[in-house]
Short mmCIF file of C-alpha atoms in Angstrom, two decimals:
data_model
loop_
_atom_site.label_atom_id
_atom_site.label_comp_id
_atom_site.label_asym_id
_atom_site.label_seq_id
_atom_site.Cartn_x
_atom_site.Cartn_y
_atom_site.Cartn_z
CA UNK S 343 180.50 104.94 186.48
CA UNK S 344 178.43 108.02 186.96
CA UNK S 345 175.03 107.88 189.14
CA UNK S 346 172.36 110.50 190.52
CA UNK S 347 170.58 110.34 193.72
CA UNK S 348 167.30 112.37 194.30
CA UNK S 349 167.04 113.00 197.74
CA UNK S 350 169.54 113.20 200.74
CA UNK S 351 167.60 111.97 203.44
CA UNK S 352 168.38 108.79 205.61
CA UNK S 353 168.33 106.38 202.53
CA UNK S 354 170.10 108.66 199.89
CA UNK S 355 172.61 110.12 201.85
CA UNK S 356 174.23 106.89 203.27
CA UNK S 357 173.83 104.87 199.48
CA UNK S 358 175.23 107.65 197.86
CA UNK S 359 178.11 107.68 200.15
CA UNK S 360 178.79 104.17 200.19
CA UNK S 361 178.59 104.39 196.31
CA UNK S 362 180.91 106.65 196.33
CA UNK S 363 183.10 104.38 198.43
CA UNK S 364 183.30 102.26 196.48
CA UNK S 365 184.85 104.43 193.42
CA UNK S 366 181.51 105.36 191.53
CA UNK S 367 181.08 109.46 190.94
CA UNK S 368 177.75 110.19 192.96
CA UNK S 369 175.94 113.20 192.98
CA UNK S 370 173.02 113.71 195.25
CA UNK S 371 170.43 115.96 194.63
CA UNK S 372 167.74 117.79 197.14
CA UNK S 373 165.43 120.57 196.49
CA UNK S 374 166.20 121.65 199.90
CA UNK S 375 168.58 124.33 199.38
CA UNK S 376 169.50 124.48 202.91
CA UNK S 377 170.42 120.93 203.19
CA UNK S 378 173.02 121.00 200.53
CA UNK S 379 174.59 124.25 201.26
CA UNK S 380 175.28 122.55 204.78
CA UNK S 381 176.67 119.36 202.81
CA UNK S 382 178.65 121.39 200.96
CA UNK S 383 179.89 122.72 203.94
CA UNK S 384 180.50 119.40 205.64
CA UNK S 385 177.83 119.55 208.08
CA UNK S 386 175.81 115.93 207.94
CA UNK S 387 172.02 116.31 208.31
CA UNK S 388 171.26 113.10 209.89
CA UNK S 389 173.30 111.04 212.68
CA UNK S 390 174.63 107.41 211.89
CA UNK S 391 177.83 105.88 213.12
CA UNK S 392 180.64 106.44 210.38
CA UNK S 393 178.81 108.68 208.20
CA UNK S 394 180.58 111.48 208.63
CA UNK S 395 183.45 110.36 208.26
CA UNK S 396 182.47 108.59 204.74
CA UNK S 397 180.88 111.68 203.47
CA UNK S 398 183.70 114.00 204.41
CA UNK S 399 185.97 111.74 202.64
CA UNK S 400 184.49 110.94 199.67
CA UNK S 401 183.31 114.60 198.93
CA UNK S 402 187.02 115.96 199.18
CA UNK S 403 188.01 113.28 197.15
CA UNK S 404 185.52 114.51 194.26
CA UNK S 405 183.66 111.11 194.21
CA UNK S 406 180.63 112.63 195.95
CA UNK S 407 179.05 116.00 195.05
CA UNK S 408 175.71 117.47 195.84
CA UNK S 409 173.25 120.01 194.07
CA UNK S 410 169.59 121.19 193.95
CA UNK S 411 169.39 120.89 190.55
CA UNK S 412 168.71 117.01 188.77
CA UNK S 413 168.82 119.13 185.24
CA UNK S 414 172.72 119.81 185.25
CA UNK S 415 174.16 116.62 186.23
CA UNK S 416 171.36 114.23 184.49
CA UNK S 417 172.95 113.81 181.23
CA UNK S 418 176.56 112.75 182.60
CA UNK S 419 174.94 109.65 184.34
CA UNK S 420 173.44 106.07 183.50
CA UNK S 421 171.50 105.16 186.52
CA UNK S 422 169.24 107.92 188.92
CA UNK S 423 167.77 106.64 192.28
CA UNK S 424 165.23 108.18 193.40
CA UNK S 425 165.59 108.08 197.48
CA UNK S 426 162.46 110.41 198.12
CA UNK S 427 160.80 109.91 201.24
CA UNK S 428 157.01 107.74 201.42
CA UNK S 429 155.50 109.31 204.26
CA UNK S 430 152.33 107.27 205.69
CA UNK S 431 148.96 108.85 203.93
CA UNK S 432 146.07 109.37 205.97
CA UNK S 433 144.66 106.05 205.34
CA UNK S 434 147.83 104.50 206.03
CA UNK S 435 148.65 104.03 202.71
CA UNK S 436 152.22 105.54 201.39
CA UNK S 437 152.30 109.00 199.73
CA UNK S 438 153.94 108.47 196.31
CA UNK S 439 153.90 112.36 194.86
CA UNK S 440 157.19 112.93 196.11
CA UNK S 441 158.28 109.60 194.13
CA UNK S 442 155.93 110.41 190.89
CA UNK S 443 157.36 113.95 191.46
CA UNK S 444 161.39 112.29 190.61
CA UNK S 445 159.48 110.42 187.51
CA UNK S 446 158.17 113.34 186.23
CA UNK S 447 161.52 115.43 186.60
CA UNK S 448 163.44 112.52 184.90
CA UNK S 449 160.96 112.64 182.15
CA UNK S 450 161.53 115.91 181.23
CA UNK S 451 165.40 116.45 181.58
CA UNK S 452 166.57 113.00 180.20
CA UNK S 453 168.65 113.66 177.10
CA UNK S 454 169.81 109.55 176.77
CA UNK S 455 169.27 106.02 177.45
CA UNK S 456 168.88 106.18 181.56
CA UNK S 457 167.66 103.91 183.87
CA UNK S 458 165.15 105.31 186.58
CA UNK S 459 165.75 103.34 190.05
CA UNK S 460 163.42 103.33 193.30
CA UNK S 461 165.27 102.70 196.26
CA UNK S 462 162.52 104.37 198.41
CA UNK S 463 160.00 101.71 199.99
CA UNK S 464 156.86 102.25 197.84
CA UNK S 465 153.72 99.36 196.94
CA UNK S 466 153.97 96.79 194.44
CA UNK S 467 152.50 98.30 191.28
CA UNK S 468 154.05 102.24 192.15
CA UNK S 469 156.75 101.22 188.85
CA UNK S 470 154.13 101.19 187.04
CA UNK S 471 152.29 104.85 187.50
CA UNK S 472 156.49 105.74 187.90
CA UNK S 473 157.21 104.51 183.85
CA UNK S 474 153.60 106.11 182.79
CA UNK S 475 154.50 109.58 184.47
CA UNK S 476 157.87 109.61 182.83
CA UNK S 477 156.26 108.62 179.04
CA UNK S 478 153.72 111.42 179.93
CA UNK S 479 156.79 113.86 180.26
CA UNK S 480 158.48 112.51 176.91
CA UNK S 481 155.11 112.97 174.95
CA UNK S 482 154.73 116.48 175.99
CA UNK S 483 158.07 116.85 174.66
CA UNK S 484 157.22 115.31 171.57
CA UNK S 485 160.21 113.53 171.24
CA UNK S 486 161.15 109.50 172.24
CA UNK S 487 164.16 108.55 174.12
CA UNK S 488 164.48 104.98 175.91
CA UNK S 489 164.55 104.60 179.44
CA UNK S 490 163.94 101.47 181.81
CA UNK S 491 163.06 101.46 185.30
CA UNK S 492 163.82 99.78 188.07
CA UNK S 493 163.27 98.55 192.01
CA UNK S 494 166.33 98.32 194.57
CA UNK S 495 164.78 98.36 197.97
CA UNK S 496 167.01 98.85 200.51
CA UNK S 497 167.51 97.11 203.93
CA UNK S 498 169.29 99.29 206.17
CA UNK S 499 169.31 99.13 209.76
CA UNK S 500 169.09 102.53 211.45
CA UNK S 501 173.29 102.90 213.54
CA UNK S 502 174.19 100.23 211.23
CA UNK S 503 173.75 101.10 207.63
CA UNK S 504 177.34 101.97 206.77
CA UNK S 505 177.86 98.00 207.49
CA UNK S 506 174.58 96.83 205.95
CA UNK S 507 175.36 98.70 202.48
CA UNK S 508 178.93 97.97 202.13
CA UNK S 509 178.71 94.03 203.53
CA UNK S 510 175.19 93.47 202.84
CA UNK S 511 172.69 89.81 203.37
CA UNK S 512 171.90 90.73 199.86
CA UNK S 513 170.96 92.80 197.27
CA UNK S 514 167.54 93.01 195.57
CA UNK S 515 167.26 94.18 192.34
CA UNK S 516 163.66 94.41 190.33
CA UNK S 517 164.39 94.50 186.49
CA UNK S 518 162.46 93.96 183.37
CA UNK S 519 164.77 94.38 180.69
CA UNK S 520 168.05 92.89 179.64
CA UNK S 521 170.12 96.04 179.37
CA UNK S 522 168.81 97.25 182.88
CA UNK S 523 170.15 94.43 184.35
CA UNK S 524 173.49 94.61 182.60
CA UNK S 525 174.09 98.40 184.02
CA UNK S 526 172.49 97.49 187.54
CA UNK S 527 175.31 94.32 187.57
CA UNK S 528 178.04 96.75 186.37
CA UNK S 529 177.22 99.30 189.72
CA UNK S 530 177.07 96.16 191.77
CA UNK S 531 179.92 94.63 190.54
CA UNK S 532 182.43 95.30 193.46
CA UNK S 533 180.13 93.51 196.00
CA UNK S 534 179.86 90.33 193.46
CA UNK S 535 183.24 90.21 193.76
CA UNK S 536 183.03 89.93 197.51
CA UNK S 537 180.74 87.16 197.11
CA UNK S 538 176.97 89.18 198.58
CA UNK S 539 174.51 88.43 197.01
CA UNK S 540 172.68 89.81 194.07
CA UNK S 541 169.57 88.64 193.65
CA UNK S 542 167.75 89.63 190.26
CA UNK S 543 163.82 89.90 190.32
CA UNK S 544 161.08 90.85 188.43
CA UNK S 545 159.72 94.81 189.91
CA UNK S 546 156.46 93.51 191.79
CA UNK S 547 158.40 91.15 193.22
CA UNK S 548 161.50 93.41 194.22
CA UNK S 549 158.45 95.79 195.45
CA UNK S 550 157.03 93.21 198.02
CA UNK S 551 160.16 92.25 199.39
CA UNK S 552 160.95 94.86 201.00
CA UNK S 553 157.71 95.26 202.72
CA UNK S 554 157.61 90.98 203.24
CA UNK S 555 160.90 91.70 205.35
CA UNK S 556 159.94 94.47 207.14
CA UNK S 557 156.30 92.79 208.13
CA UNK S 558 158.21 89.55 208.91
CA UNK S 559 160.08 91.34 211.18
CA UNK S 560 157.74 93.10 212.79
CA UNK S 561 155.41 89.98 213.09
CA UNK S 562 158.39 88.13 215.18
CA UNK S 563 158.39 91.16 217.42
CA UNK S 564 154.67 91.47 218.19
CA UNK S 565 154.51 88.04 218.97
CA UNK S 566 157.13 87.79 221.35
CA UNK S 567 155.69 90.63 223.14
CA UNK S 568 152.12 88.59 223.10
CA UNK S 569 154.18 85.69 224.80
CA UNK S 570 155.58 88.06 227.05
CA UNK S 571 152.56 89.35 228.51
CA UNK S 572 151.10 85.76 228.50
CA UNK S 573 154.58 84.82 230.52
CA UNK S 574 153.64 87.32 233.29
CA UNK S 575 150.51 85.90 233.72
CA UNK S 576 150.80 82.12 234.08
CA UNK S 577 154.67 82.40 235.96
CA UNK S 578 157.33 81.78 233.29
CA UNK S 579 160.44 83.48 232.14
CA UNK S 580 160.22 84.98 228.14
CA UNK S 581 163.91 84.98 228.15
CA UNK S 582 163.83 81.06 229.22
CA UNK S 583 161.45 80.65 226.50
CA UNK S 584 163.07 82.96 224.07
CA UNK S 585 166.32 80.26 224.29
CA UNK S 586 164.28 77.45 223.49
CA UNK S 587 162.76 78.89 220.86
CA UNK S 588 165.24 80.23 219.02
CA UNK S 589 167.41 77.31 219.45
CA UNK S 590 165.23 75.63 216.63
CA UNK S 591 166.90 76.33 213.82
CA UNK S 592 163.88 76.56 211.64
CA UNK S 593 162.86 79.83 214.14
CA UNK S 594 166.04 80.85 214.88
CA UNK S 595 167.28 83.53 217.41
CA UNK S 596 166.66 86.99 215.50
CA UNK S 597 164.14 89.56 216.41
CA UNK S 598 162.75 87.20 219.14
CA UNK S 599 163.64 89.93 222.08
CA UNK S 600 160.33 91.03 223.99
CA UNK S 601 159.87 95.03 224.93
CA UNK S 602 157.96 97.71 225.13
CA UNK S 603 157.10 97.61 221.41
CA UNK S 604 158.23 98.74 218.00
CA UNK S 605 159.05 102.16 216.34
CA UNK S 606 160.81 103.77 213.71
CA UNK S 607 160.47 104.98 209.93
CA UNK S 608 160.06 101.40 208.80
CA UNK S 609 158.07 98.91 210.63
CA UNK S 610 155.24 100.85 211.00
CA UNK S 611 154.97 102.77 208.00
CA UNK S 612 156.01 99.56 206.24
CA UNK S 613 152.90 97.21 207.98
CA UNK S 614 150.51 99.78 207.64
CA UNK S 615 151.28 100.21 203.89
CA UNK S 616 151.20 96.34 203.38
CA UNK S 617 147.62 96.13 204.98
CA UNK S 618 146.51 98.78 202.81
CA UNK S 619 147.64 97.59 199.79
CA UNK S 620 145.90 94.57 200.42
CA UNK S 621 143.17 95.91 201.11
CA UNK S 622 142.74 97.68 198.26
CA UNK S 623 142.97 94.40 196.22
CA UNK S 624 140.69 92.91 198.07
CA UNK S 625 142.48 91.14 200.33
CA UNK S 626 142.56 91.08 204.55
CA UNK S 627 146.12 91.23 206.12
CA UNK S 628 144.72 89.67 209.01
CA UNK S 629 148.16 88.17 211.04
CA UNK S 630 149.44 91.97 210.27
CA UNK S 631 146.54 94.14 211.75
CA UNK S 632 147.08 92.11 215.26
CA UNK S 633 151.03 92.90 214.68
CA UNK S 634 149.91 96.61 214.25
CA UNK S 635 147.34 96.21 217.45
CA UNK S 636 149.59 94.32 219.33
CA UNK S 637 152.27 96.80 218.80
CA UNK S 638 150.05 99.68 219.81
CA UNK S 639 149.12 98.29 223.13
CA UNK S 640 153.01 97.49 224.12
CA UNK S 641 153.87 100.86 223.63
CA UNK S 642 151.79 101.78 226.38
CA UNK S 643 153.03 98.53 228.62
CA UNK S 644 155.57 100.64 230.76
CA UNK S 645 153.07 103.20 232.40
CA UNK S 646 150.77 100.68 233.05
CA UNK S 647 152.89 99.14 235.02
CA UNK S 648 153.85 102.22 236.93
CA UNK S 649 150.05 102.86 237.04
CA UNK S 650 149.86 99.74 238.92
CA UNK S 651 153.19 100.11 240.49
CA UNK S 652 152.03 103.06 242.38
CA UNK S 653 148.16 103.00 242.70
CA UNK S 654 145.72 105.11 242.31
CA UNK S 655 147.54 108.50 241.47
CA UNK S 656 150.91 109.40 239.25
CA UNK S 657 150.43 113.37 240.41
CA UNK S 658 153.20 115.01 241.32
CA UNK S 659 155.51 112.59 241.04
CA UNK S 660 158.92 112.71 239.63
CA UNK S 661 159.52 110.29 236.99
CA UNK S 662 162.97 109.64 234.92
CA UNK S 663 163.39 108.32 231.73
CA UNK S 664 166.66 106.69 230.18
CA UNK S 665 166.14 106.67 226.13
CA UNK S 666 164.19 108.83 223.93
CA UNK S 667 165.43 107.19 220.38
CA UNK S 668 163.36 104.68 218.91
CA UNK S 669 166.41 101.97 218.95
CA UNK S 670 170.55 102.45 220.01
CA UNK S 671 172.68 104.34 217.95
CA UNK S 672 170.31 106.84 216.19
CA UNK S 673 168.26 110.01 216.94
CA UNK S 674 165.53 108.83 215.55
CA UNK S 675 162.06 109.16 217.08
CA UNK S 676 159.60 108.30 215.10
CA UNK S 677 156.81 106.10 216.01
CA UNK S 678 159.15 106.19 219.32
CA UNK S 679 157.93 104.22 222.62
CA UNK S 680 159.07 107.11 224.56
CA UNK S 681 156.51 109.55 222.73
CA UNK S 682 153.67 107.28 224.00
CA UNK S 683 155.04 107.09 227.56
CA UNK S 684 156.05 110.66 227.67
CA UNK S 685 152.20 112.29 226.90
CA UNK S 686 150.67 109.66 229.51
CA UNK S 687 152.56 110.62 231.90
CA UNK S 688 152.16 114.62 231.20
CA UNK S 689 148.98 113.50 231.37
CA UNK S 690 148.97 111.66 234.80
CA UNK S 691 150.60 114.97 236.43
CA UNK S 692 153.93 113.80 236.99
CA UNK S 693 157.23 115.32 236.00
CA UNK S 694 159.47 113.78 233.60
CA UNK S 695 163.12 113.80 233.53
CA UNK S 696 164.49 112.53 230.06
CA UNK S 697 167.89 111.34 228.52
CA UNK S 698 169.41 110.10 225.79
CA UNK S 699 173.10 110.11 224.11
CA UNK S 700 171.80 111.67 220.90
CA UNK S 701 168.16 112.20 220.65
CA UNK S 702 167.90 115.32 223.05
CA UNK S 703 167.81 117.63 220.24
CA UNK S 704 165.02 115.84 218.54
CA UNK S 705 163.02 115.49 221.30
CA UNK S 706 162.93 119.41 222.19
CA UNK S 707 162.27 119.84 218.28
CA UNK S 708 159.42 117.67 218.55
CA UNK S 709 157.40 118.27 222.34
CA UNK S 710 159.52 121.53 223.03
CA UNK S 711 160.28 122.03 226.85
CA UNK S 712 157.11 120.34 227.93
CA UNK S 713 159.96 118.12 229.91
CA UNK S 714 163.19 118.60 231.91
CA UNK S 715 166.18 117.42 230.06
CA UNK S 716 169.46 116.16 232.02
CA UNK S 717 172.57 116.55 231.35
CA UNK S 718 173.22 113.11 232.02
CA UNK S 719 171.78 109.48 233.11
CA UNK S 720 172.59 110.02 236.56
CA UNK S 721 171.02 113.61 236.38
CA UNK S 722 167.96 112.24 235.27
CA UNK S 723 167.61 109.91 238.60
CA UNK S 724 167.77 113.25 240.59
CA UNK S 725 165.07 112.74 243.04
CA UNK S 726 162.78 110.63 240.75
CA UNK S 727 160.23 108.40 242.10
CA UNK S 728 161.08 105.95 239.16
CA UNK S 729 163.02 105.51 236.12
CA UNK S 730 162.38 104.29 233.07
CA UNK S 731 164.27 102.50 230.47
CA UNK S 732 162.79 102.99 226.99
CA UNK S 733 166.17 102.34 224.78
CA UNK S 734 169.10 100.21 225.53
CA UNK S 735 171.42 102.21 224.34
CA UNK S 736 175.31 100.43 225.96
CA UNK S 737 175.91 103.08 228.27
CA UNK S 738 172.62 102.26 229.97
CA UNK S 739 173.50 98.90 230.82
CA UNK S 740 176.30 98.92 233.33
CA UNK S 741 174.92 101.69 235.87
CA UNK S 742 175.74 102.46 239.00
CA UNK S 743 173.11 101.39 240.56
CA UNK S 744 174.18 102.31 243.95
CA UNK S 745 174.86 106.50 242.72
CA UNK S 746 171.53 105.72 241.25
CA UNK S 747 169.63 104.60 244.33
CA UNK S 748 170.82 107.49 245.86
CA UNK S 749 170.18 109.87 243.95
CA UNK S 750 166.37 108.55 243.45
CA UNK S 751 163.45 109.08 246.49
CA UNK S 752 162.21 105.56 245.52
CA UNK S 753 164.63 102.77 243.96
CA UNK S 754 161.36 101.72 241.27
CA UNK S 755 162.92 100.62 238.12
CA UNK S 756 161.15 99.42 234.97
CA UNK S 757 163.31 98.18 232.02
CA UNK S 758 161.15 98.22 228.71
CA UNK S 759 164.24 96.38 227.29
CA UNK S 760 165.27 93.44 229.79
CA UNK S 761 168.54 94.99 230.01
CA UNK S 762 169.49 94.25 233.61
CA UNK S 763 169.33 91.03 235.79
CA UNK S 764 166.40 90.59 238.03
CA UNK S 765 167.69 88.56 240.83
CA UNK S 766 170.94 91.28 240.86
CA UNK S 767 168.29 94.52 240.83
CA UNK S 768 166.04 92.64 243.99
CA UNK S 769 169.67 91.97 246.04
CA UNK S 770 170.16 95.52 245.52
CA UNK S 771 167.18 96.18 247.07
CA UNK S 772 165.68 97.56 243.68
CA UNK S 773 161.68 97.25 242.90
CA UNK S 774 162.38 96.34 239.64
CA UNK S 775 160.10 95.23 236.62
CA UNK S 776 160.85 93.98 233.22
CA UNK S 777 158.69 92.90 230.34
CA UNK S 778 157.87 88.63 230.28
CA UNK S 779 158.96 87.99 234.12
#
């Protein structure tokens, strides 16, 4: 089976790969020269465990290919995905003329029956203006050629996707025609025969799960973290609380872990897109604009505790920060809580130390030098006054905490992750604060 993949971003790259993994021909497509000269040189644009590898593999093996150009590979497939990013709009809303721009390229290149598929999160109703740009595109060219389209939301989680796409909870799949779902069960085939799930849908419906998930998600988070800070204040323990919880197994244990709030390309774009949509069919989204406030105020949770850790003043002093990535095992810092910490504490005067495994790069191509980068964790405790710990990435979690007391001029720890013990870190002799304790 052949398939095409517009854009080679997060999403594309890793489904196309996996595809190809599992023995379909894939070729991905970018308009960004630059980006597939450097695929086609084996150089991987984005980091995720195993992808390398998979890509590597699966190009030299001829199963995955890349070009710029839709035009030359578009009538030697059945099924394009459009993987385009949905950046947030202005309003909050998401930006669908990079997806519109895919319909109206398949419109005027396809030659044959094809089936146009969004795997890019977009609102319920976008399949709609996507199958009305694409007729558009026939009519100018005067000529009538059947197509379907199609929704196939994906629910990867950023350092896991290889595992999510190839053993997946399920598969959605939005369909409103017979012979759309016939091809879309022939690509999925080898994971029915692993037993996942498939689960068939009408488009609006297949539209709204994806953001439903996401929002759910993000609504467990937010409200742990409201418990949290409500735990602080009256004298119990969240992670006592998150146990009893969670051993109810209509809650469940997922997503209940408190921090220091939320980031990524997908929650927030995801709630903020929800709320909008809503909104603009006259509807309030009112549990997920205090998820979105909540979330906003726990990103700023860590320096206020240093604020009141340390008084009046944060001037001058030295302060270290373990974590820069949004989550563990990616370099991605979007919507990260290290952004928020890092600019009030620039600021407050002081001087920040940062480190993280991956996301060093990424965080001199987004605030430049306006910090000190370490080499390592240890490096970063050099004479700080206290450190910081924004992502639990493994490595962070078995310290030496006697190299780090050390190397610090005040042992002032606060974990945005509840990482470490607290009745260890006060033996130690460490000032140490956590989020819900």
């Amino acid at each position: 089976m052949n398939i095409a993949i517009v854009g080679t971003g997060y999403v594309g790259l890793v489904s196309g790969s996996c595809f190809a993994e599992m023995g379909i021909n894939v070729i991905c497509v970018d308009v960004n020269k630059a980006k597939i000269d450097a695929l086609l040189n084996g150089q991987i644009p984005i980091y995720e465990p195993g992808l390398d590898e998979i890509v590597l593999r699966n190009h030299r093996e001829g199963r995955l290919n890349f070009t710029t150009d839709l035009k030359t590979c578009i009538n030697n497939v059945d099924i394009v995905f459009s993987a385009v990013g949905t950046p947030p709009d202005e309003d909050g809303s998401a930006d669908l003329q990079y997806v519109l721009a895919v319909a109206r390229m398949f419109g005027q290149n396809i030659q044959k029956y094809t089936i146009l598929v969004t795997k890019s999160t977009v609102p319920v109703g976008t399949a709609k203006k996507i199958k009305t740009a694409i007729q558009e595109e026939l009519n100018k060219r005067g000529i009538e050629i059947p197509f379907d389209v199609a929704s196939n939301p994906e629910f990867l989680k950023e350092g896991a996707a290889i595992k999510d796409f190839m053993s997946p909870d399920r598969v959605v799949v939005g369909v409103e025609s017979e012979k759309a779902k016939e091809l879309m069960s022939k690509l999925y085939r080898p994971f029915l025969l692993n037993n996942f799930r498939v689960i068939f849908t009408d488009i609006p419906s297949a539209e709204m799960i994806k953001y439903a998930a996401n929002s759910m998600l993000a609504t467990r988070i937010s409200f742990m973290n409201e418990i949290a800070n409500l735990c602080e204040l009256v004298g119990a323990d969240v992670n006592m609380v998150r146990k009893g919880i969670g051993a109810d197994t209509r809650i469940g244990n997922k997503f209940l872990y408190p921090g220091c709030g939320y980031g990524g390309s997908c929650f927030p774009k995801d709630v903020k897109a929800l709320i909008k949509t809503a909104q603009k069919n006259g509807y309030s989204m009112r549990v997920l604009k205090a998820v979105e406030e909540v979330n906003e105020c726990q990103k700023t949770i860590i320096f206020k505790k240093l604020s009141k850790h340390y008084g009046a003043s944060l001037k001058g002093k030295t302060i270290a920060i373990w974590g820069l990535a949004f989550k563990p095992e990616t370099d991605d810092m979007r919507e990260a809580t290290s952004l928020i910490t890092i600019d009030r504490l620039m600021k407050a005067g002081c001087n920040v130390r940062v480190y993280d495994p991956v996301a060093m790069d990424e965080c001199r191509r987004r605030i430049g030098n306006t910090v000190e980068y370490s080499t390592d964790m240890y490096d970063a405790a050099l004479n700080a006054d206290a450190l910081l710990v924004l992502t639990e990435w493994k490595q962070f979690r078995l310290p030496s905490w006697r190299v780090v007391m050390k190397s610090m001029n005040k042992a002032v720890v606060i974990d945005g992750r509840n990482i470490y013990d607290a009745e260890e870190m006060k033996n130690l002799g460490i000032e140490y604060y956590c989020i819900g304790k």
